[in-house]
Short mmCIF file of C-alpha atoms in Angstrom, two decimals:
data_model
loop_
_atom_site.label_atom_id
_atom_site.label_comp_id
_atom_site.label_asym_id
_atom_site.label_seq_id
_atom_site.Cartn_x
_atom_site.Cartn_y
_atom_site.Cartn_z
CA THR A 1058 108.64 75.82 87.27
CA LYS A 1059 109.26 75.63 83.52
CA ALA A 1060 107.34 78.75 82.81
CA GLU A 1061 109.15 81.31 80.62
CA TYR A 1062 108.56 84.12 83.03
CA VAL A 1063 108.50 84.24 86.67
CA GLY A 1064 107.05 86.92 88.96
CA PHE A 1065 108.27 88.42 92.28
CA MET A 1066 106.58 90.38 94.88
CA ASP A 1067 106.74 90.99 98.58
CA ASP A 1068 104.06 89.44 100.95
CA ASP A 1069 102.82 92.99 101.77
CA THR A 1070 101.87 93.70 98.33
CA LEU A 1071 98.37 95.02 97.78
CA PHE A 1072 97.08 95.05 94.14
CA THR A 1073 95.17 98.27 93.49
CA GLN A 1074 92.97 97.48 90.62
CA ALA A 1075 92.08 94.48 88.27
CA VAL A 1076 95.25 93.49 86.55
CA GLN A 1077 95.33 93.40 82.83
CA GLU A 1078 98.01 91.81 80.60
CA VAL A 1079 99.05 95.39 79.44
CA ASP A 1080 99.96 96.05 82.96
CA VAL A 1081 102.59 93.42 82.85
CA PHE A 1082 103.78 92.98 79.41
CA ASP A 1083 103.98 95.65 76.61
CA GLU A 1084 102.57 95.37 73.09
CA MET A 1085 105.65 93.42 71.99
CA GLY A 1086 105.18 90.81 74.74
CA ARG A 1087 108.32 92.07 76.72
CA PRO A 1088 107.98 92.36 80.61
CA ARG A 1089 107.52 95.88 81.90
CA VAL A 1090 110.12 97.31 84.15
CA VAL A 1091 109.71 100.46 86.26
CA ALA A 1092 113.00 101.47 87.33
CA LYS A 1093 114.63 104.46 88.90
CA PHE A 1094 117.93 106.16 88.29
CA PRO A 1095 120.17 107.98 91.04
CA THR A 1096 119.67 111.61 91.48
CA GLY A 1097 121.83 112.35 94.63
CA ILE A 1098 122.48 111.38 98.15
CA PRO A 1099 119.38 109.84 99.59
CA LYS A 1100 119.27 111.56 102.96
CA ARG A 1101 115.49 111.03 103.45
CA VAL A 1102 115.76 107.44 102.40
CA PRO A 1103 119.30 106.43 103.88
CA PHE A 1104 119.17 102.70 103.29
CA LEU A 1105 119.56 103.44 99.51
CA LYS A 1106 123.17 104.16 99.98
CA ASP A 1107 123.65 100.66 101.19
CA TRP A 1108 121.96 99.31 98.18
CA TYR A 1109 124.06 101.39 95.84
CA LYS A 1110 127.09 100.21 97.46
CA GLN A 1111 126.14 96.53 97.50
CA THR A 1112 125.11 96.68 93.78
CA GLN A 1113 128.63 97.65 93.00
CA TYR A 1114 130.18 95.09 95.32
CA ILE A 1115 127.99 92.19 94.02
CA LEU A 1116 128.23 92.94 90.36
CA GLY A 1117 131.54 94.46 90.27
CA GLU A 1118 130.26 97.67 88.51
CA LYS A 1119 128.66 100.98 89.51
CA HIS A 1120 125.21 101.24 90.54
CA PHE A 1121 122.76 102.83 88.24
CA ILE A 1122 119.49 100.78 88.29
CA ASN A 1123 117.10 100.72 91.38
CA ALA A 1124 114.16 98.34 90.53
CA MET A 1125 112.58 98.28 93.85
CA GLY A 1126 109.60 100.48 92.67
CA TYR A 1127 107.04 98.38 91.40
CA PHE A 1128 105.12 94.95 91.73
CA PRO A 1129 104.85 92.37 90.13
CA VAL A 1130 108.51 92.19 88.98
CA VAL A 1131 108.57 89.82 86.03
CA ILE A 1132 111.84 88.33 84.70
CA LYS A 1133 112.57 85.63 81.91
CA ARG A 1134 113.40 82.48 83.96
CA GLY A 1135 116.46 81.66 81.98
CA HIS A 1136 117.94 84.97 83.01
CA LEU A 1137 117.95 84.18 86.71
CA ALA A 1138 120.56 81.40 86.36
CA GLU A 1139 122.62 83.79 84.08
CA ILE A 1140 122.53 86.46 86.77
CA ARG A 1141 123.74 84.16 89.47
CA ALA A 1142 126.55 82.79 87.15
CA ALA A 1143 127.81 86.39 86.41
CA ILE A 1144 127.81 87.12 90.06
CA LEU A 1145 129.92 84.18 90.81
CA GLN A 1146 132.44 85.32 87.97
CA VAL A 1147 132.94 88.49 90.00
CA HIS A 1148 133.39 86.35 93.38
CA PRO A 1149 135.29 83.23 92.35
CA GLN A 1150 136.12 82.52 95.88
CA PHE A 1151 132.51 81.13 96.25
CA LEU A 1152 131.82 77.65 94.72
CA CYS A 1153 127.97 78.05 94.68
CA PHE A 1154 125.75 80.90 94.66
CA ASP A 1155 123.98 79.66 97.85
CA ASP A 1156 127.21 80.38 99.74
CA PHE A 1157 127.51 83.72 98.45
CA PHE A 1158 124.01 84.52 99.10
CA ALA A 1159 124.38 83.49 102.75
CA THR A 1160 127.28 85.94 102.93
CA ILE A 1161 125.63 88.95 101.80
CA LYS A 1162 122.50 88.06 103.82
CA ASP A 1163 124.77 88.06 106.80
CA GLN A 1164 126.00 91.41 105.92
CA CYS A 1165 122.47 92.57 105.71
CA ASN A 1166 121.80 91.22 109.15
CA HIS A 1167 124.56 93.42 110.39
CA GLY A 1168 123.23 96.56 108.68
CA LEU A 1169 124.61 96.53 105.11
CA CYS A 1170 121.65 95.54 103.06
CA PHE A 1171 121.07 95.05 99.43
CA SER A 1172 118.10 95.10 96.86
CA GLN A 1173 117.82 91.89 94.78
CA PHE A 1174 115.47 93.67 92.33
CA SER A 1175 118.21 96.38 91.75
CA ILE A 1176 120.92 93.75 91.31
CA MET A 1177 118.88 91.67 88.79
CA PHE A 1178 117.77 94.62 86.71
CA GLN A 1179 121.14 96.33 86.85
CA TYR A 1180 122.52 93.16 84.94
CA LEU A 1181 119.48 92.92 82.75
CA TRP A 1182 119.94 96.58 81.61
CA LYS A 1183 123.41 95.85 80.55
CA HIS A 1184 122.98 92.47 79.05
CA HIS A 1185 119.39 92.04 77.90
CA ARG A 1186 118.01 95.62 77.58
CA ASP A 1187 115.97 94.96 74.30
CA GLU A 1188 114.12 91.96 75.91
CA TYR A 1189 112.29 94.13 78.54
CA SER A 1190 110.29 97.38 78.25
CA TRP A 1191 111.82 99.99 80.42
CA ARG A 1192 110.38 103.09 82.10
CA PHE A 1193 112.25 105.35 84.27
CA TYR A 1194 111.66 108.03 86.91
CA PRO A 1195 114.15 109.57 89.55
CA ASP A 1196 115.17 107.64 92.48
CA ILE A 1197 114.67 110.60 94.72
CA PRO A 1198 112.30 113.09 93.12
CA PHE A 1199 113.73 116.22 94.91
CA GLY A 1200 117.20 115.58 93.15
CA PRO A 1201 119.31 117.43 92.96
CA HIS A 1202 120.42 115.82 89.67
CA LEU A 1203 117.22 114.94 87.95
CA GLN A 1204 119.15 114.60 84.49
CA GLY A 1205 121.98 112.38 85.79
CA ILE A 1206 124.89 112.89 88.20
CA PRO A 1207 127.79 115.00 86.78
CA SER A 1208 131.11 113.18 87.13
CA ASN A 1209 132.65 116.41 88.66
CA SER A 1210 129.79 116.80 91.16
CA SER A 1211 130.04 116.54 94.92
CA VAL A 1212 127.69 113.58 94.84
CA ALA A 1213 130.05 111.73 92.53
CA LYS A 1214 132.96 112.44 94.90
CA GLN A 1215 131.13 111.31 98.03
CA CYS A 1216 129.56 108.20 96.38
CA PRO A 1217 131.97 106.78 93.96
CA TYR A 1218 129.87 103.55 93.60
CA ILE A 1219 127.26 105.57 91.84
CA GLN A 1220 127.20 105.69 87.93
CA THR A 1221 127.68 109.11 86.67
CA GLY A 1222 126.70 110.80 83.33
CA SER A 1223 123.63 112.11 81.70
CA LEU A 1224 120.54 110.01 81.29
CA SER A 1225 121.33 109.85 77.63
CA ASP A 1226 124.87 108.77 78.27
CA ASN A 1227 123.66 105.88 80.12
CA GLY A 1228 121.02 104.75 77.65
CA ILE A 1229 117.83 106.14 78.79
CA THR A 1230 115.62 107.43 75.98
CA GLU A 1231 112.78 109.97 75.87
CA ASN A 1232 110.32 107.23 75.45
CA MET A 1233 111.72 105.36 78.55
CA LEU A 1234 110.72 108.72 80.63
CA GLN A 1235 106.97 108.42 79.74
CA ARG A 1236 104.98 107.58 82.87
CA PHE A 1237 103.28 104.32 83.41
CA PRO A 1238 100.86 103.50 86.33
CA HIS A 1239 101.42 100.90 88.84
CA VAL A 1240 99.03 98.18 89.66
CA ALA A 1241 100.17 97.47 93.14
CA ILE A 1242 101.52 99.07 96.28
CA HIS A 1243 104.01 98.09 98.91
CA ALA A 1244 101.08 98.45 101.57
CA SER A 1245 103.06 98.36 104.79
CA TYR A 1246 105.26 101.20 103.66
CA GLN A 1247 102.35 103.61 102.84
CA LYS A 1248 102.20 106.29 105.48
CA ASN A 1249 98.63 105.32 106.37
CA GLY A 1250 99.36 101.74 106.75
CA ILE A 1251 102.69 101.87 108.90
CA GLY A 1252 102.28 100.40 112.41
CA LYS A 1253 98.72 99.64 112.18
CA ILE A 1254 97.73 96.01 113.00
CA SER A 1255 94.00 96.32 111.86
CA ILE A 1256 93.62 98.61 108.79
CA ARG A 1257 91.02 96.53 107.03
CA ASP A 1258 88.26 99.10 107.57
CA GLN A 1259 90.34 102.11 106.65
CA PHE A 1260 93.39 102.00 104.38
CA VAL A 1261 92.90 98.64 102.64
CA THR A 1262 89.10 99.24 102.18
CA SER A 1263 89.81 102.69 100.65
CA VAL A 1264 92.31 101.14 98.22
CA MET A 1265 90.05 98.28 97.29
CA LYS A 1266 86.94 100.57 96.73
CA ARG A 1267 89.02 103.00 94.52
CA GLY A 1268 90.56 99.84 92.69
CA TYR A 1269 87.20 98.48 91.85
CA CYS A 1270 85.76 101.75 90.40
CA PHE A 1271 89.03 102.61 88.59
CA SER A 1272 88.95 99.07 87.05
CA GLN A 1273 85.65 99.55 85.57
CA PRO A 1274 85.26 99.53 81.77
CA PHE A 1275 85.30 103.20 80.65
CA PHE A 1276 82.13 103.81 78.49
CA SER A 1277 83.13 107.29 77.67
CA ALA A 1278 86.41 108.97 77.53
CA ASN A 1279 84.86 112.65 77.51
CA MET A 1280 84.46 113.75 81.22
CA GLY A 1281 83.80 112.53 84.66
CA ASP A 1282 82.85 109.04 85.68
CA LYS A 1283 81.05 107.12 82.96
CA THR A 1284 80.88 103.73 84.33
CA LEU A 1285 77.47 101.79 84.75
CA ASP A 1286 78.05 101.42 88.53
CA PRO A 1287 76.26 104.12 90.53
CA HIS A 1288 78.67 103.23 93.56
CA CYS A 1289 81.43 104.82 91.63
CA ALA A 1290 79.73 108.11 91.08
CA GLU A 1291 81.89 109.80 93.67
CA PHE A 1292 85.02 109.30 91.60
CA ASP A 1293 85.84 111.50 88.68
CA LEU A 1294 87.81 108.49 86.77
CA TRP A 1295 88.91 110.60 83.90
CA ASN A 1296 90.53 113.46 85.78
CA ASP A 1297 91.43 111.95 89.02
CA ILE A 1298 94.73 110.03 88.46
CA ASN A 1299 94.25 107.84 91.48
CA CYS A 1300 97.35 108.92 93.15
CA GLN A 1301 97.22 106.69 96.10
CA ASN A 1302 96.66 103.56 94.20
CA ASN A 1303 98.70 103.97 90.79
CA TRP A 1304 101.59 106.37 91.49
CA ALA A 1305 102.61 105.93 95.19
CA PHE A 1306 104.29 102.59 95.53
CA ASN A 1307 106.39 102.76 98.78
CA LEU A 1308 105.86 106.10 100.27
CA ASN A 1309 103.44 108.90 99.56
CA TYR A 1310 105.79 110.88 97.28
CA CYS A 1311 103.01 111.10 94.67
CA SER A 1312 102.41 114.72 94.83
CA GLU A 1313 106.20 115.37 94.62
CA TYR A 1314 106.25 113.01 91.41
CA VAL A 1315 103.09 114.51 89.91
CA GLU A 1316 103.39 118.23 90.90
CA LYS A 1317 106.86 118.82 90.32
CA LEU A 1318 108.02 116.39 87.57
CA ASP A 1319 105.52 115.60 84.79
CA PRO A 1320 101.77 116.28 85.73
CA ASP A 1321 100.64 116.17 82.04
CA GLY A 1322 102.58 112.95 81.37
CA VAL A 1323 101.05 111.21 84.61
CA LYS A 1324 97.48 112.37 83.34
CA LYS A 1325 97.83 111.22 79.95
CA ALA A 1326 99.22 107.78 81.15
CA HIS A 1327 96.38 107.52 83.45
CA GLN A 1328 93.75 108.11 80.90
CA GLU A 1329 95.34 105.88 78.31
CA ARG A 1330 95.41 103.01 80.86
CA LEU A 1331 91.81 103.67 81.94
CA LYS A 1332 90.55 103.31 78.35
CA GLN A 1333 92.14 99.71 78.39
CA ASN A 1334 89.95 98.40 81.14
CA ARG A 1335 87.88 95.30 80.56
CA GLU A 1336 85.30 93.36 82.10
CA HIS A 1337 86.49 91.44 85.36
CA ASP A 1338 85.12 88.58 87.36
CA TRP A 1339 84.83 90.06 90.74
CA ASP A 1340 84.52 88.22 94.11
CA GLU A 1341 80.99 89.10 95.04
CA GLU A 1342 81.27 88.31 98.65
CA GLU A 1343 84.27 90.73 98.77
CA LEU A 1344 82.06 93.37 97.18
CA LYS A 1345 79.37 92.83 99.72
CA ILE A 1346 81.96 93.86 102.40
CA LEU A 1347 83.21 96.78 100.64
CA PHE A 1348 79.87 98.41 99.68
CA ASN A 1349 77.58 96.89 102.36
CA GLY A 1350 75.78 94.54 100.02
CA ALA A 1351 74.43 97.02 97.96
CA ASN A 1352 76.69 96.84 94.80
CA LYS A 1353 76.04 96.02 91.31
CA GLY A 1354 74.96 92.38 90.83
CA ILE A 1355 74.62 91.89 94.63
CA LYS A 1356 71.34 91.00 96.23
CA ASP A 1357 70.86 91.27 100.08
#
């Protein structure tokens, strides 16, 4: 492709609402990044340690950015070749990137995996920070170091491949800590979806119904649901932050992020995004399935 930007997502991605330009690019036209910073040893998510180690090995610098927390991931196309070239500078024994990638893929097959999104955005954070619009939240919401890992901490000693220092020391500003809702989830990693072959009538249908209603143009920003569609009357669009759809990407840690970290910031971000909803061209046949043929604009 010759497009200026390219987007990435896994094949188990489920979009949770009608996507607007504001969901992908900020007001300056920069791609949005929802990244995570390290807070401790991820005992409840053990594979993260491997990601941390491999980021250091691949880029030759300590891990700080985990960007496996949102979809779609949008990157300037020209930066991809630059990232590959930078990796080969760290690993000059490889003549081409494909050979290097085959090596780390083989390591992953034997248990030591990497995160391509973390690697790409670790580089972009260091070399093209101003060309992207960054939002950060903790990699592990239960810490213990929610303001950055001290260099003299036990975490720093046990995990020497993790970047230490405060958030501000590492370049994170207050504005970067403001919340921004997701427009997609990593569906097979949701607790309600794991291991189920057929979840069309349960989990996916629930997500799509809520996504339709929370995508409606918001005609009043006062209280409650003020759309023109009666099938959305069960939802309090203004006060319900739509936790499952907009704040839980991989696992249902939404309550821990919302209740423990920044409930006011999350609610404000939800309401600001809701006010930017626009008319959308919906698939009428899909709406018949979701609402049993009785939805707005649908005739039996």
